[in-house]
CSV table of C-alpha atoms and ligand atoms in Angstrom, one decimal:
chain,number,residue,atom,x,y,z
A,1,MET,CA,-7.7,-63.0,-48.5
A,2,TYR,CA,-6.9,-61.2,-51.7
A,3,LEU,CA,-6.5,-57.4,-51.6
A,4,SER,CA,-6.9,-55.0,-54.5
A,5,VAL,CA,-5.8,-51.4,-54.3
A,6,VAL,CA,-7.2,-49.1,-56.9
A,7,VAL,CA,-5.7,-45.7,-57.7
A,8,PRO,CA,-6.9,-43.3,-60.5
A,9,CYS,CA,-4.0,-41.2,-61.8
A,10,MET,CA,-4.1,-38.2,-64.0
A,11,ASN,CA,-0.9,-36.3,-64.5
A,12,GLU,CA,0.6,-37.8,-61.4
A,13,GLU,CA,4.1,-38.6,-62.7
A,14,GLU,CA,5.8,-37.1,-59.6
A,15,ALA,CA,3.4,-38.7,-57.2
A,16,ILE,CA,3.6,-42.3,-58.4
A,17,PRO,CA,7.1,-43.4,-57.0
A,18,ALA,CA,6.2,-42.2,-53.4
A,19,LEU,CA,2.7,-43.7,-53.7
A,20,VAL,CA,4.0,-47.1,-54.7
A,21,ASP,CA,6.6,-47.0,-51.9
A,22,ARG,CA,4.0,-46.2,-49.3
A,23,LEU,CA,1.5,-48.8,-50.6
A,24,ARG,CA,4.2,-51.5,-50.7
A,25,GLU,CA,4.7,-51.1,-47.0
A,26,VAL,CA,1.0,-51.1,-46.3
A,27,ILE,CA,0.3,-54.3,-48.2
A,28,GLU,CA,3.4,-56.1,-46.9
A,29,PRO,CA,1.3,-58.6,-44.9
A,30,TRP,CA,-0.5,-59.7,-48.1
A,31,GLU,CA,2.6,-60.8,-49.9
A,32,ASP,CA,1.5,-62.2,-53.3
A,33,ARG,CA,-2.2,-62.0,-52.4
A,34,ALA,CA,-2.4,-58.3,-53.4
A,35,GLU,CA,-2.4,-56.1,-56.5
A,36,ILE,CA,-2.0,-52.4,-57.0
A,37,ILE,CA,-4.1,-51.2,-59.9
A,38,LEU,CA,-2.9,-47.9,-61.3
A,39,VAL,CA,-5.2,-46.3,-63.8
A,40,ASP,CA,-3.7,-43.7,-66.1
A,41,ASP,CA,-6.7,-41.4,-66.9
A,42,GLY,CA,-5.4,-40.0,-70.2
A,43,SER,CA,-2.5,-38.2,-68.7
A,44,THR,CA,-0.6,-35.7,-70.7
A,45,ASP,CA,2.6,-36.0,-68.7
A,46,ARG,CA,4.8,-39.0,-68.1
A,47,THR,CA,2.4,-40.8,-65.8
A,48,TRP,CA,2.3,-43.9,-68.0
A,49,ALA,CA,6.1,-44.1,-68.1
A,50,ALA,CA,6.1,-43.8,-64.3
A,51,ILE,CA,3.6,-46.6,-64.0
A,52,THR,CA,5.6,-48.8,-66.4
A,53,ASP,CA,8.7,-48.1,-64.4
A,54,ALA,CA,7.0,-48.9,-61.1
A,55,LYS,CA,5.8,-52.1,-62.6
A,56,SER,CA,9.3,-53.2,-63.4
A,57,ARG,CA,10.2,-52.9,-59.7
A,58,GLU,CA,6.9,-54.1,-58.3
A,59,PRO,CA,5.4,-57.0,-60.2
A,60,ARG,CA,2.1,-56.8,-58.2
A,61,ILE,CA,1.3,-53.6,-60.0
A,62,VAL,CA,-1.4,-53.7,-62.7
A,63,GLY,CA,-1.2,-50.7,-65.1
A,64,LEU,CA,-4.3,-49.6,-67.0
A,65,ARG,CA,-4.2,-46.8,-69.5
A,66,LEU,CA,-7.4,-45.1,-70.7
A,67,SER,CA,-7.4,-43.9,-74.3
A,68,ALA,CA,-8.3,-40.4,-73.2
A,69,ASN,CA,-9.1,-38.5,-70.1
A,70,ARG,CA,-12.5,-39.7,-68.8
A,71,GLY,CA,-12.5,-38.1,-65.4
A,72,HIS,CA,-11.8,-39.4,-61.9
A,73,GLN,CA,-15.0,-41.4,-61.4
A,74,ILE,CA,-14.7,-43.3,-64.7
A,75,ALA,CA,-11.0,-43.9,-64.2
A,76,LEU,CA,-11.8,-45.3,-60.8
A,77,THR,CA,-14.6,-47.5,-62.3
A,78,ALA,CA,-12.1,-48.9,-64.8
A,79,GLY,CA,-9.8,-49.9,-61.9
A,80,LEU,CA,-12.7,-51.4,-59.9
A,81,GLU,CA,-13.8,-53.5,-62.9
A,82,ALA,CA,-10.3,-54.9,-63.2
A,83,ALA,CA,-10.0,-55.6,-59.4
A,84,LYS,CA,-9.8,-59.3,-58.5
A,85,GLY,CA,-9.7,-58.8,-54.7
A,86,GLU,CA,-12.1,-60.0,-52.0
A,87,ARG,CA,-11.5,-56.6,-50.4
A,88,ILE,CA,-10.9,-53.5,-52.5
A,89,PHE,CA,-9.1,-50.4,-51.2
A,90,MET,CA,-9.3,-47.2,-53.2
A,91,LEU,CA,-7.4,-44.0,-52.7
A,92,ASP,CA,-6.1,-41.0,-54.6
A,93,ALA,CA,-2.6,-40.9,-56.1
A,94,ASP,CA,-1.5,-37.8,-54.3
A,95,LEU,CA,-1.3,-39.4,-50.8
A,96,GLN,CA,-3.7,-36.9,-49.3
A,97,ASP,CA,-5.5,-40.0,-47.9
A,98,PRO,CA,-3.1,-42.0,-45.7
A,99,PRO,CA,-2.7,-45.5,-47.0
A,100,GLU,CA,-1.8,-46.6,-43.5
A,101,LEU,CA,-5.5,-46.3,-42.5
A,102,LEU,CA,-6.0,-49.6,-44.3
A,103,THR,CA,-5.0,-51.4,-41.1
A,104,ASP,CA,-7.9,-49.8,-39.2
A,105,MET,CA,-10.2,-50.3,-42.1
A,106,MET,CA,-9.4,-54.0,-42.2
A,107,PHE,CA,-10.1,-54.2,-38.5
A,108,MET,CA,-13.6,-52.7,-39.0
A,109,MET,CA,-14.3,-55.0,-41.9
A,110,ASP,CA,-13.2,-58.0,-39.9
A,111,ARG,CA,-16.0,-57.0,-37.5
A,112,GLY,CA,-18.6,-57.3,-40.2
A,113,TYR,CA,-18.7,-54.0,-42.1
A,114,ASP,CA,-19.0,-54.1,-45.8
A,115,VAL,CA,-17.9,-50.5,-46.4
A,116,VAL,CA,-15.4,-48.6,-44.3
A,117,TYR,CA,-15.0,-45.1,-45.6
A,118,GLY,CA,-12.7,-42.3,-44.5
A,119,ARG,CA,-14.2,-39.2,-43.2
A,120,ARG,CA,-12.2,-36.0,-43.3
A,121,LYS,CA,-11.9,-34.6,-39.9
A,122,GLU,CA,-9.7,-31.9,-41.0
A,123,ARG,CA,-8.3,-30.8,-44.4
A,124,GLN,CA,-4.8,-29.5,-44.3
A,125,GLY,CA,-3.2,-27.4,-47.0
A,126,GLU,CA,-6.4,-26.9,-49.0
A,127,THR,CA,-7.7,-23.4,-49.7
A,128,ILE,CA,-10.5,-21.9,-47.7
A,129,PHE,CA,-12.5,-21.7,-50.9
A,130,LYS,CA,-12.1,-25.4,-51.6
A,131,ARG,CA,-13.0,-26.4,-48.0
A,132,ALA,CA,-16.0,-24.0,-47.9
A,133,THR,CA,-17.4,-25.2,-51.3
A,134,ALA,CA,-16.9,-28.8,-50.3
A,135,HIS,CA,-18.6,-28.3,-47.0
A,136,LEU,CA,-21.6,-26.6,-48.6
A,137,PHE,CA,-21.7,-29.1,-51.4
A,138,TYR,CA,-22.1,-32.1,-49.0
A,139,ARG,CA,-24.8,-30.4,-47.0
A,140,PHE,CA,-26.7,-29.2,-50.1
A,141,LEU,CA,-26.5,-32.7,-51.6
A,142,ASN,CA,-27.9,-34.3,-48.5
A,143,MET,CA,-30.8,-31.9,-48.5
A,144,LEU,CA,-31.7,-32.9,-52.0
A,145,SER,CA,-30.6,-36.5,-52.3
A,146,ASP,CA,-33.0,-39.4,-51.7
A,147,VAL,CA,-30.2,-41.5,-50.1
A,148,ALA,CA,-28.1,-40.3,-47.1
A,149,ILE,CA,-24.6,-39.8,-48.5
A,150,PRO,CA,-22.0,-39.6,-45.7
A,151,GLN,CA,-20.8,-36.1,-45.2
A,152,ASP,CA,-17.2,-35.1,-45.9
A,153,THR,CA,-16.2,-38.4,-47.4
A,154,GLY,CA,-14.4,-38.9,-50.7
A,155,ASP,CA,-13.8,-42.2,-52.5
A,156,PHE,CA,-11.2,-43.2,-50.0
A,157,ARG,CA,-12.5,-46.5,-48.7
A,158,LEU,CA,-12.3,-50.2,-48.2
A,159,VAL,CA,-15.2,-52.2,-49.6
A,160,SER,CA,-16.1,-55.9,-49.7
A,161,ARG,CA,-16.4,-57.9,-52.9
A,162,ARG,CA,-20.2,-58.1,-52.7
A,163,THR,CA,-20.6,-54.3,-52.3
A,164,LEU,CA,-18.3,-53.7,-55.2
A,165,ASP,CA,-20.3,-56.2,-57.3
A,166,ALA,CA,-23.4,-54.2,-56.5
A,167,ILE,CA,-21.7,-51.0,-57.8
A,168,LEU,CA,-20.5,-52.7,-60.9
A,169,ASP,CA,-24.1,-53.8,-61.5
A,170,MET,CA,-25.2,-50.2,-62.0
A,171,PRO,CA,-24.7,-49.4,-65.6
A,172,GLU,CA,-25.3,-45.6,-65.3
A,173,GLN,CA,-23.1,-43.3,-67.3
A,174,SER,CA,-22.8,-40.4,-64.9
A,175,ARG,CA,-21.1,-42.1,-62.0
A,176,PHE,CA,-21.0,-40.5,-58.5
A,177,ILE,CA,-19.3,-43.5,-56.9
A,178,ARG,CA,-19.5,-42.5,-53.2
A,179,GLY,CA,-23.2,-41.9,-53.6
A,180,MET,CA,-23.6,-45.3,-55.4
A,181,PHE,CA,-22.0,-47.0,-52.4
A,182,ALA,CA,-24.3,-45.2,-50.1
A,183,TRP,CA,-27.3,-46.3,-52.2
A,184,ALA,CA,-26.1,-49.9,-52.3
A,185,GLY,CA,-26.6,-50.3,-48.5
A,186,PHE,CA,-25.0,-53.1,-46.5
A,187,ARG,CA,-23.3,-52.2,-43.3
A,188,GLN,CA,-21.2,-49.1,-43.5
A,189,VAL,CA,-19.0,-47.2,-41.1
A,190,GLY,CA,-16.8,-44.1,-41.3
A,191,LEU,CA,-13.3,-43.7,-39.8
A,192,GLU,CA,-12.1,-40.2,-39.2
A,193,TYR,CA,-8.7,-39.1,-40.5
A,194,VAL,CA,-6.8,-35.9,-41.2
A,195,ARG,CA,-6.6,-35.1,-44.9
A,196,ALA,CA,-3.0,-34.2,-45.6
A,197,PRO,CA,-2.0,-31.6,-48.2
A,198,ARG,CA,-1.0,-32.8,-51.6
A,199,THR,CA,2.6,-33.9,-51.6
A,200,VAL,CA,3.4,-33.1,-55.2
A,201,GLY,CA,1.6,-31.6,-58.2
A,202,GLU,CA,-1.6,-29.7,-58.0
A,203,THR,CA,-5.3,-30.5,-57.7
A,204,LYS,CA,-6.8,-32.0,-60.8
A,205,TYR,CA,-10.2,-30.7,-59.8
A,206,PRO,CA,-10.4,-27.1,-60.9
A,207,LEU,CA,-13.6,-25.2,-60.3
A,208,ARG,CA,-15.0,-26.3,-63.6
A,209,LYS,CA,-14.6,-30.0,-62.9
A,210,MET,CA,-15.9,-29.4,-59.3
A,211,MET,CA,-19.1,-27.9,-60.7
A,212,ARG,CA,-19.6,-30.7,-63.2
A,213,PHE,CA,-19.1,-33.2,-60.3
A,214,ALA,CA,-21.6,-31.4,-58.2
A,215,VAL,CA,-24.2,-31.3,-61.0
A,216,ASP,CA,-23.6,-35.1,-61.6
A,217,ALA,CA,-24.0,-35.8,-57.9
A,218,ILE,CA,-27.2,-33.9,-57.6
A,219,THR,CA,-28.9,-35.0,-60.8
A,220,GLY,CA,-27.7,-38.5,-60.2
A,221,PHE,CA,-29.2,-38.8,-56.8
A,222,SER,CA,-32.1,-36.6,-56.8
A,223,THR,CA,-35.1,-35.8,-59.0
A,224,LYS,CA,-36.1,-33.0,-56.6
A,225,PRO,CA,-35.0,-30.2,-59.0
A,226,LEU,CA,-37.4,-31.6,-61.5
A,227,LYS,CA,-40.2,-31.4,-59.0
A,228,LEU,CA,-39.4,-27.8,-58.3
A,229,ALA,CA,-42.0,-26.6,-60.9
A,230,THR,CA,-44.8,-28.4,-59.0
A,231,ARG,CA,-43.9,-26.7,-55.8
A,232,MET,CA,-43.7,-23.3,-57.5
A,233,ALA,CA,-47.1,-24.0,-59.1
A,234,PHE,CA,-48.6,-24.3,-55.6
A,235,VAL,CA,-46.9,-21.2,-54.4
A,236,SER,CA,-48.2,-19.4,-57.5
A,237,LEU,CA,-51.7,-20.8,-56.9
A,238,PHE,CA,-51.6,-19.4,-53.4
A,239,LEU,CA,-50.4,-16.0,-54.6
A,240,THR,CA,-53.2,-16.0,-57.2
A,241,ILE,CA,-55.8,-16.4,-54.5
A,242,ILE,CA,-54.4,-13.5,-52.5
A,243,MET,CA,-54.1,-11.5,-55.7
A,244,ALA,CA,-57.7,-12.2,-56.5
A,245,VAL,CA,-58.8,-10.8,-53.2
A,246,TYR,CA,-56.7,-7.7,-53.6
A,247,VAL,CA,-57.8,-7.2,-57.2
A,248,PHE,CA,-61.5,-7.5,-56.4
A,249,GLY,CA,-61.2,-5.4,-53.3
A,250,SER,CA,-59.5,-2.6,-55.3
A,251,LEU,CA,-62.1,-3.0,-58.1
A,252,ILE,CA,-65.0,-2.4,-55.7
A,253,LEU,CA,-63.4,0.2,-53.4
A,254,PHE,CA,-61.4,2.3,-55.8
A,255,GLN,CA,-61.7,3.3,-59.3
A,256,THR,CA,-59.1,1.1,-61.1
A,257,VAL,CA,-58.1,1.4,-64.8
A,258,ALA,CA,-60.4,-0.7,-66.9
A,259,GLY,CA,-58.9,-4.1,-67.8
A,260,TRP,CA,-56.4,-4.0,-64.9
A,261,ALA,CA,-58.1,-6.6,-62.8
A,262,SER,CA,-58.7,-9.1,-65.6
A,263,LEU,CA,-55.2,-8.7,-66.9
A,264,LEU,CA,-53.6,-9.3,-63.6
A,265,LEU,CA,-55.7,-12.3,-62.8
A,266,ALA,CA,-55.1,-13.8,-66.2
A,267,VAL,CA,-51.3,-13.4,-65.9
A,268,SER,CA,-51.1,-15.0,-62.5
A,269,PHE,CA,-53.5,-17.8,-63.3
A,270,PHE,CA,-51.8,-18.8,-66.5
A,271,SER,CA,-48.3,-18.6,-65.0
A,272,GLY,CA,-49.5,-21.0,-62.3
A,273,ALA,CA,-51.1,-23.3,-64.9
A,274,GLN,CA,-47.9,-23.3,-66.9
A,275,LEU,CA,-45.8,-24.2,-63.8
A,276,LEU,CA,-48.2,-27.0,-63.0
A,277,THR,CA,-47.9,-28.4,-66.5
A,278,LEU,CA,-44.1,-28.2,-66.3
A,279,GLY,CA,-44.2,-29.9,-62.9
A,280,ILE,CA,-46.3,-32.8,-64.3
A,281,LEU,CA,-43.8,-33.1,-67.1
A,282,GLY,CA,-41.0,-33.1,-64.5
A,283,GLU,CA,-42.6,-36.0,-62.7
A,284,TYR,CA,-42.7,-38.1,-65.8
A,285,VAL,CA,-39.2,-37.1,-66.9
A,286,GLY,CA,-38.1,-38.0,-63.4
A,287,ARG,CA,-39.6,-41.5,-63.7
A,288,ILE,CA,-38.1,-42.0,-67.2
A,289,TYR,CA,-34.8,-41.0,-65.8
A,290,THR,CA,-34.9,-43.3,-62.8
A,291,GLU,CA,-36.0,-46.2,-65.1
A,292,SER,CA,-33.2,-45.4,-67.6
A,293,LYS,CA,-30.6,-45.9,-64.9
A,294,LYS,CA,-31.5,-49.6,-64.9
A,295,ARG,CA,-30.3,-50.1,-61.4
A,296,PRO,CA,-31.0,-53.4,-59.6
A,297,LEU,CA,-34.0,-53.0,-57.3
A,298,TYR,CA,-32.3,-54.4,-54.2
A,299,TYR,CA,-29.5,-56.5,-52.9
A,300,LEU,CA,-29.8,-59.1,-50.2
A,301,SER,CA,-27.2,-58.9,-47.4
A,302,GLU,CA,-28.4,-62.0,-45.6
A,303,GLU,CA,-30.5,-65.0,-46.4
A,304,LEU,CA,-31.9,-67.9,-44.4
A,305,SER,CA,-32.9,-70.8,-46.5
A,306,ASP,CA,-32.3,-74.5,-46.9
A,307,THR,CA,-31.5,-74.5,-50.6
A,308,THR,CA,-29.1,-71.8,-51.3
A,309,PRO,CA,-26.9,-71.0,-48.4
A,310,ASN,CA,-24.3,-68.2,-48.8
A,311,VAL,CA,-25.6,-67.1,-52.2
A,312,ILE,CA,-26.1,-63.3,-52.5
A,313,ARG,CA,-29.0,-63.0,-54.8
A,314,LYS,CA,-29.9,-59.7,-56.4
A,315,SER,CA,-32.7,-58.7,-58.7
A,316,ALA,CA,-32.1,-59.0,-62.4
B,1,UDP,N1,-8.0,-37.8,-61.3
B,1,UDP,C1,-8.2,-38.6,-62.4
B,1,UDP,N2,-8.8,-38.0,-63.5
B,1,UDP,C2,-9.2,-36.6,-63.5
B,1,UDP,C3,-9.0,-35.9,-62.3
B,1,UDP,C4,-8.4,-36.5,-61.2
B,1,UDP,O1,-7.9,-39.7,-62.5
B,1,UDP,O2,-9.8,-36.2,-64.5
B,1,UDP,C5,-7.4,-38.4,-60.1
B,1,UDP,C6,-6.1,-37.7,-59.6
B,1,UDP,O3,-5.0,-38.2,-60.3
B,1,UDP,C7,-6.1,-38.1,-58.1
B,1,UDP,C8,-7.6,-38.2,-57.8
B,1,UDP,O4,-8.3,-38.4,-59.1
B,1,UDP,O5,-5.5,-39.4,-57.9
B,1,UDP,C9,-8.1,-37.0,-57.1
B,1,UDP,O6,-7.8,-35.8,-57.7
B,1,UDP,P1,-7.2,-34.6,-57.0
B,1,UDP,O7,-6.3,-35.1,-55.9
B,1,UDP,O8,-6.6,-33.7,-58.0
B,1,UDP,O9,-8.5,-34.0,-56.3
B,1,UDP,P2,-8.6,-33.2,-54.9
B,1,UDP,O10,-7.9,-34.0,-53.9
B,1,UDP,O11,-7.9,-31.9,-55.1
B,1,UDP,O12,-10.1,-33.0,-54.7
B,2,MG,MG1,-6.1,-34.7,-54.0
């Protein structure tokens, strides 16, 4: 069985030698039936030189260099598209995710799982801020998202060819890969591991990129924010009714300033009406958005038929 290892690398010149050493040991049993795809995501340091150098020592390396920095998810996509393996293993260059977990992941896949993802039991050497934001992010995302995205998992995972093909079938521009795998379905399982601190270099996810990533994830997997206006419209309607009671009550019982009641009611009624209109627009925009992603409607994981055994069909 052929194995592909895919690693996105941005400014990881110091990480690459150690990474390649660790990976070589891990893929030892595969001999020639393996490849290590290193994607240079428009690095500004000597990452590409490090990849070239590693290639001269390890022929199973495939080096890909993007013309500019496109971000982690796109770099990973480039590597996944190039992968030839029947099983595909993806991890970060900084060795925060232990490559040795591959053995356990393989074991689970042998038992019929299509996706085996790593779940961070503990994150060492990361700031409280990073851990807290990550924690909140995954909970918030799950609240909003229409598919259950596994908590505390990154892109560190082993996937089967058919699941990868499903992902590559999704032509969307904003790619939140771990969510796309969750959406694809098939049998998935998580393995817990301790996330080590970065060995060298520093995080390539500053706050700015993390926010971008969070926005991509939420807008990519939920149209709930668009529906917010509809909900607010109902709240506003409800408040208008209460307001109306109060306004008429005051009008009858006390001497109110002339015009006060009509003004107040008009304001609350029209703001409700505006929210409702926005909500309706939101519903339509949401539909246009979902359509524009042009995702396949479904994938088959199993099929019983006389004519086409073993063919995984999917919708056009
Ligand atoms: N990375 C990338 N392009 C980017 C940012 C990051 O290819 O624009 C790679 C990076 O080299 C690493 C992986 O994505 O292999 C994860 O990045 P990092 O370790 O900095 O993220 P963190 O672990 O701090 O969340
Ligand atoms: Mg990292």
